[in-house]
XYZ file of C-alpha atoms in Angstrom:
169
model
C 11.681 -27.096 24.347
C 8.002 -27.952 23.978
C 6.638 -28.801 20.581
C 3.440 -27.108 19.470
C 1.537 -30.122 18.233
C -1.921 -30.172 19.726
C -3.340 -33.553 20.779
C -5.699 -35.268 18.356
C -8.924 -35.617 20.318
C -10.817 -38.928 20.425
C -14.422 -37.777 20.087
C -15.828 -41.316 20.249
C -14.050 -41.973 23.550
C -15.217 -38.552 24.786
C -18.825 -39.517 23.956
C -18.460 -42.751 25.951
C -16.924 -40.792 28.829
C -19.854 -38.362 28.737
C -22.295 -41.294 28.665
C -20.694 -42.694 31.842
C -21.118 -39.301 33.507
C -24.717 -39.064 32.273
C -25.499 -42.534 33.645
C -24.077 -41.604 37.048
C -25.562 -38.082 37.131
C -28.552 -38.028 34.780
C -30.059 -34.774 36.085
C -26.813 -32.816 35.770
C -26.091 -34.203 32.306
C -29.642 -33.476 31.146
C -29.398 -29.922 32.480
C -26.065 -29.458 30.679
C -27.458 -30.707 27.387
C -24.284 -30.521 25.335
C -20.568 -30.469 25.951
C -17.364 -29.589 24.161
C -14.236 -31.710 23.812
C -10.901 -30.006 24.416
C -7.354 -30.415 25.699
C -5.308 -27.931 27.676
C -2.268 -26.339 26.070
C -0.711 -26.738 22.651
C 1.246 -29.974 23.046
C 0.602 -33.499 24.312
C 3.048 -32.911 27.162
C 1.278 -29.755 28.312
C -2.135 -31.411 27.967
C -0.982 -34.268 30.226
C 0.622 -31.942 32.753
C -2.399 -29.632 33.083
C -4.945 -32.451 33.185
C -2.959 -34.093 35.990
C -3.147 -30.810 37.957
C -6.939 -30.793 37.497
C -7.274 -34.400 38.665
C -5.041 -33.690 41.674
C -7.333 -30.818 42.683
C -4.695 -28.131 42.206
C -5.972 -26.543 38.967
C -9.439 -24.941 39.054
C -8.989 -22.171 36.493
C -7.653 -21.596 33.013
C -7.106 -18.683 30.704
C -7.283 -18.458 26.957
C -6.815 -15.952 24.181
C -10.024 -14.628 22.594
C -8.266 -14.612 19.187
C -7.913 -18.415 19.357
C -11.693 -18.823 19.519
C -12.143 -16.390 16.647
C -9.485 -18.137 14.526
C -11.222 -21.492 15.053
C -14.724 -20.082 14.549
C -15.677 -21.250 18.044
C -17.908 -19.409 20.511
C -16.447 -18.163 23.780
C -17.119 -20.333 26.834
C -20.295 -19.774 28.853
C -21.034 -20.294 32.521
C -22.561 -23.728 33.101
C -21.047 -25.304 29.998
C -19.502 -28.749 30.423
C -16.334 -29.803 28.652
C -14.600 -33.130 28.314
C -10.880 -32.569 28.790
C -8.535 -34.960 27.023
C -4.969 -35.917 27.784
C -2.018 -35.654 25.438
C -3.004 -38.811 23.570
C -6.530 -37.438 22.994
C -8.207 -39.716 25.545
C -10.796 -38.139 27.873
C -9.713 -37.672 31.458
C -12.167 -35.293 33.109
C -15.414 -33.418 32.682
C -15.384 -29.809 33.860
C -18.193 -27.294 34.302
C -17.473 -23.607 33.846
C -18.481 -21.646 36.953
C -17.044 -18.183 36.359
C -15.910 -16.147 33.346
C -14.283 -12.794 32.913
C -12.941 -11.097 29.793
C -9.905 -8.964 30.448
C -6.316 -8.314 29.508
C -3.010 -9.665 30.741
C -2.912 -6.974 33.444
C -6.256 -8.185 34.840
C -4.802 -11.460 36.139
C -4.296 -11.322 39.887
C -2.631 -13.472 42.560
C -5.864 -15.367 43.281
C -6.357 -16.298 39.657
C -2.706 -17.367 39.268
C -3.093 -19.586 42.339
C -6.342 -21.080 41.013
C -4.667 -21.938 37.696
C -2.492 -24.218 39.817
C 0.639 -24.078 37.691
C 4.330 -23.739 38.536
C 4.839 -22.031 41.933
C 1.295 -20.536 41.947
C 2.618 -16.955 41.886
C 1.402 -14.139 39.659
C 4.982 -13.560 38.455
C 5.234 -17.174 37.292
C 1.754 -17.023 35.722
C 2.705 -13.911 33.750
C 6.064 -15.307 32.607
C 4.725 -18.684 31.463
C 1.490 -17.403 29.919
C 3.282 -14.695 27.980
C 5.564 -17.361 26.478
C 2.535 -19.560 25.725
C 0.490 -16.818 24.047
C 3.456 -15.560 22.046
C 4.033 -19.125 20.837
C 0.389 -19.858 19.964
C -0.134 -16.473 18.293
C 2.983 -17.043 16.171
C 1.617 -20.468 15.188
C -1.514 -18.668 13.882
C 0.678 -16.167 12.018
C -0.197 -13.389 14.459
C 1.514 -11.540 17.257
C 0.469 -11.315 20.880
C 0.112 -8.178 22.986
C -0.582 -7.628 26.678
C -3.586 -5.581 25.519
C -5.221 -8.556 23.765
C -8.493 -9.846 25.197
C -8.243 -12.970 27.332
C -10.841 -15.276 28.852
C -10.337 -15.956 32.563
C -12.328 -19.075 33.416
C -12.909 -20.952 36.662
C -14.376 -24.442 36.682
C -15.421 -27.400 38.822
C -14.336 -30.975 38.230
C -17.611 -32.916 37.872
C -16.330 -36.244 36.507
C -14.663 -38.459 37.436
C -16.503 -38.155 40.721
C -14.581 -39.033 43.855
C -14.395 -42.812 44.163
C -15.393 -43.460 40.540
C -11.865 -44.348 39.381
C -10.212 -47.615 40.194
C -13.313 -49.171 41.712
């Protein structure tokens, strides 16, 4: 059973990671202006697993519960926004740029989106099963309940850093 202990993010390391990106791609970083620092999931294990799918090129989408943003007083994502994604230990591992957003409900997820999320067997049935468990768990942690009618953010993104060939060289 997964624990629901979110990673503690290393904002100083994220700033250095962003600086490396900005040095390599000054025009893109200047156009982006700012960035957020986040981790996938609600546990270090899930953060590691999902980040590894991003770095492997399998995961190019994510979904989140609008209520989570409201509970944290955070704005919803916007197209073009960059985010530093951290692993389960809070260390930065990738910079993503949001390319597509849609607000919808659980029923609005389709096979293409499930495949783009890159998790499990890539099927819509698996996406629905695992995301329902996740949102029930995270809503309960906030003292709320989850419903299939709740608003969700469906987000697609590009991996912009590390650029191909920038690691291990």
